Amino acid sequence: NREALEQALSQLKEQDSRMIRMQYYDGMTCREIAEAMELPLETVKKRQQRSLKKLRLALIALQDRKSVV
């Protein structure tokens, strides 16, 4: 749900969370994000890949905590 997603996003570094939001909430491409954040395109791609893995793990951890309660 949206609440769990927001909680998981808050566990990421601010810049990484912002990139994920820009891509998935705002519909921006990696190139657009790179331009907006003044970063190399490859940096954006690598950070997003890493951040999505962290986000996935955070969501799993949140789900596990809920099932224990």
mmCIF file with all atom_site columns, C-alpha atoms in Angstrom:
data_model
loop_
_atom_site.group_PDB
_atom_site.id
_atom_site.type_symbol
_atom_site.label_atom_id
_atom_site.label_alt_id
_atom_site.label_comp_id
_atom_site.label_asym_id
_atom_site.label_entity_id
_atom_site.label_seq_id
_atom_site.pdbx_PDB_ins_code
_atom_site.Cartn_x
_atom_site.Cartn_y
_atom_site.Cartn_z
_atom_site.occupancy
_atom_site.B_iso_or_equiv
_atom_site.pdbx_formal_charge
_atom_site.auth_seq_id
_atom_site.auth_comp_id
_atom_site.auth_asym_id
_atom_site.auth_atom_id
_atom_site.pdbx_PDB_model_num
ATOM 1  C CA . ASN A 1 1  ? 0.000  0.000   0.000   1.00 0.00 ? 1  ASN A CA 1
ATOM 2  C CA . ARG A 1 2  ? 0.971  3.639   -0.344  1.00 0.00 ? 2  ARG A CA 1
ATOM 3  C CA . GLU A 1 3  ? 1.812  4.051   3.350   1.00 0.00 ? 3  GLU A CA 1
ATOM 4  C CA . ALA A 1 4  ? 4.283  1.158   3.290   1.00 0.00 ? 4  ALA A CA 1
ATOM 5  C CA . LEU A 1 5  ? 5.851  2.501   0.099   1.00 0.00 ? 5  LEU A CA 1
ATOM 6  C CA . GLU A 1 6  ? 6.301  5.951   1.630   1.00 0.00 ? 6  GLU A CA 1
ATOM 7  C CA . GLN A 1 7  ? 7.819  4.420   4.755   1.00 0.00 ? 7  GLN A CA 1
ATOM 8  C CA . ALA A 1 8  ? 10.233 2.346   2.649   1.00 0.00 ? 8  ALA A CA 1
ATOM 9  C CA . LEU A 1 9  ? 11.161 5.384   0.523   1.00 0.00 ? 9  LEU A CA 1
ATOM 10 C CA . SER A 1 10 ? 11.960 7.337   3.672   1.00 0.00 ? 10 SER A CA 1
ATOM 11 C CA . GLN A 1 11 ? 14.646 4.761   4.478   1.00 0.00 ? 11 GLN A CA 1
ATOM 12 C CA . LEU A 1 12 ? 16.584 5.631   1.316   1.00 0.00 ? 12 LEU A CA 1
ATOM 13 C CA . LYS A 1 13 ? 19.053 8.485   1.011   1.00 0.00 ? 13 LYS A CA 1
ATOM 14 C CA . GLU A 1 14 ? 17.233 11.710  0.127   1.00 0.00 ? 14 GLU A CA 1
ATOM 15 C CA . GLN A 1 15 ? 18.709 11.931  -3.369  1.00 0.00 ? 15 GLN A CA 1
ATOM 16 C CA . ASP A 1 16 ? 17.935 8.280   -4.131  1.00 0.00 ? 16 ASP A CA 1
ATOM 17 C CA . SER A 1 17 ? 14.369 8.628   -2.891  1.00 0.00 ? 17 SER A CA 1
ATOM 18 C CA . ARG A 1 18 ? 13.952 11.745  -5.013  1.00 0.00 ? 18 ARG A CA 1
ATOM 19 C CA . MET A 1 19 ? 15.147 9.886   -8.133  1.00 0.00 ? 19 MET A CA 1
ATOM 20 C CA . ILE A 1 20 ? 12.673 7.064   -7.569  1.00 0.00 ? 20 ILE A CA 1
ATOM 21 C CA . ARG A 1 21 ? 9.841  9.559   -7.038  1.00 0.00 ? 21 ARG A CA 1
ATOM 22 C CA . MET A 1 22 ? 10.796 11.481  -10.171 1.00 0.00 ? 22 MET A CA 1
ATOM 23 C CA . GLN A 1 23 ? 10.724 8.341   -12.270 1.00 0.00 ? 23 GLN A CA 1
ATOM 24 C CA . TYR A 1 24 ? 7.689  6.561   -10.874 1.00 0.00 ? 24 TYR A CA 1
ATOM 25 C CA . TYR A 1 25 ? 5.519  9.404   -9.569  1.00 0.00 ? 25 TYR A CA 1
ATOM 26 C CA . ASP A 1 26 ? 6.395  12.077  -12.119 1.00 0.00 ? 26 ASP A CA 1
ATOM 27 C CA . GLY A 1 27 ? 7.017  9.771   -15.093 1.00 0.00 ? 27 GLY A CA 1
ATOM 28 C CA . MET A 1 28 ? 10.443 11.196  -15.883 1.00 0.00 ? 28 MET A CA 1
ATOM 29 C CA . THR A 1 29 ? 13.010 9.249   -17.866 1.00 0.00 ? 29 THR A CA 1
ATOM 30 C CA . CYS A 1 30 ? 16.502 8.562   -16.546 1.00 0.00 ? 30 CYS A CA 1
ATOM 31 C CA . ARG A 1 31 ? 17.841 11.146  -18.987 1.00 0.00 ? 31 ARG A CA 1
ATOM 32 C CA . GLU A 1 32 ? 15.398 13.781  -17.717 1.00 0.00 ? 32 GLU A CA 1
ATOM 33 C CA . ILE A 1 33 ? 16.309 12.977  -14.124 1.00 0.00 ? 33 ILE A CA 1
ATOM 34 C CA . ALA A 1 34 ? 20.017 13.226  -14.930 1.00 0.00 ? 34 ALA A CA 1
ATOM 35 C CA . GLU A 1 35 ? 19.483 16.640  -16.499 1.00 0.00 ? 35 GLU A CA 1
ATOM 36 C CA . ALA A 1 36 ? 17.283 17.894  -13.650 1.00 0.00 ? 36 ALA A CA 1
ATOM 37 C CA . MET A 1 37 ? 19.721 16.719  -10.980 1.00 0.00 ? 37 MET A CA 1
ATOM 38 C CA . GLU A 1 38 ? 22.811 17.650  -12.996 1.00 0.00 ? 38 GLU A CA 1
ATOM 39 C CA . LEU A 1 39 ? 24.239 14.140  -12.774 1.00 0.00 ? 39 LEU A CA 1
ATOM 40 C CA . PRO A 1 40 ? 25.708 11.828  -15.416 1.00 0.00 ? 40 PRO A CA 1
ATOM 41 C CA . LEU A 1 41 ? 23.108 9.494   -16.933 1.00 0.00 ? 41 LEU A CA 1
ATOM 42 C CA . GLU A 1 42 ? 25.034 6.369   -15.890 1.00 0.00 ? 42 GLU A CA 1
ATOM 43 C CA . THR A 1 43 ? 25.146 7.610   -12.292 1.00 0.00 ? 43 THR A CA 1
ATOM 44 C CA . VAL A 1 44 ? 21.370 7.969   -12.266 1.00 0.00 ? 44 VAL A CA 1
ATOM 45 C CA . LYS A 1 45 ? 20.893 4.504   -13.744 1.00 0.00 ? 45 LYS A CA 1
ATOM 46 C CA . LYS A 1 46 ? 23.238 2.860   -11.242 1.00 0.00 ? 46 LYS A CA 1
ATOM 47 C CA . ARG A 1 47 ? 21.745 4.691   -8.265  1.00 0.00 ? 47 ARG A CA 1
ATOM 48 C CA . GLN A 1 48 ? 18.221 3.817   -9.322  1.00 0.00 ? 48 GLN A CA 1
ATOM 49 C CA . GLN A 1 49 ? 19.117 0.160   -9.718  1.00 0.00 ? 49 GLN A CA 1
ATOM 50 C CA . ARG A 1 50 ? 20.732 0.125   -6.278  1.00 0.00 ? 50 ARG A CA 1
ATOM 51 C CA . SER A 1 51 ? 17.868 2.112   -4.729  1.00 0.00 ? 51 SER A CA 1
ATOM 52 C CA . LEU A 1 52 ? 15.200 -0.184  -6.150  1.00 0.00 ? 52 LEU A CA 1
ATOM 53 C CA . LYS A 1 53 ? 16.956 -3.160  -4.553  1.00 0.00 ? 53 LYS A CA 1
ATOM 54 C CA . LYS A 1 54 ? 17.063 -1.338  -1.205  1.00 0.00 ? 54 LYS A CA 1
ATOM 55 C CA . LEU A 1 55 ? 13.421 -0.324  -1.593  1.00 0.00 ? 55 LEU A CA 1
ATOM 56 C CA . ARG A 1 56 ? 12.418 -3.902  -2.315  1.00 0.00 ? 56 ARG A CA 1
ATOM 57 C CA . LEU A 1 57 ? 14.267 -5.138  0.788   1.00 0.00 ? 57 LEU A CA 1
ATOM 58 C CA . ALA A 1 58 ? 12.701 -2.408  2.934   1.00 0.00 ? 58 ALA A CA 1
ATOM 59 C CA . LEU A 1 59 ? 9.212  -3.357  1.724   1.00 0.00 ? 59 LEU A CA 1
ATOM 60 C CA . ILE A 1 60 ? 9.877  -7.031  2.479   1.00 0.00 ? 60 ILE A CA 1
ATOM 61 C CA . ALA A 1 61 ? 11.100 -6.128  5.975   1.00 0.00 ? 61 ALA A CA 1
ATOM 62 C CA . LEU A 1 62 ? 7.981  -4.025  6.588   1.00 0.00 ? 62 LEU A CA 1
ATOM 63 C CA . GLN A 1 63 ? 5.768  -6.865  5.393   1.00 0.00 ? 63 GLN A CA 1
ATOM 64 C CA . ASP A 1 64 ? 7.599  -9.337  7.637   1.00 0.00 ? 64 ASP A CA 1
ATOM 65 C CA . ARG A 1 65 ? 7.124  -7.040  10.645  1.00 0.00 ? 65 ARG A CA 1
ATOM 66 C CA . LYS A 1 66 ? 3.403  -6.752  9.931   1.00 0.00 ? 66 LYS A CA 1
ATOM 67 C CA . SER A 1 67 ? 2.964  -10.527 9.689   1.00 0.00 ? 67 SER A CA 1
ATOM 68 C CA . VAL A 1 68 ? 4.647  -10.985 13.089  1.00 0.00 ? 68 VAL A CA 1
ATOM 69 C CA . VAL A 1 69 ? 2.299  -8.513  14.797  1.00 0.00 ? 69 VAL A CA 1
#
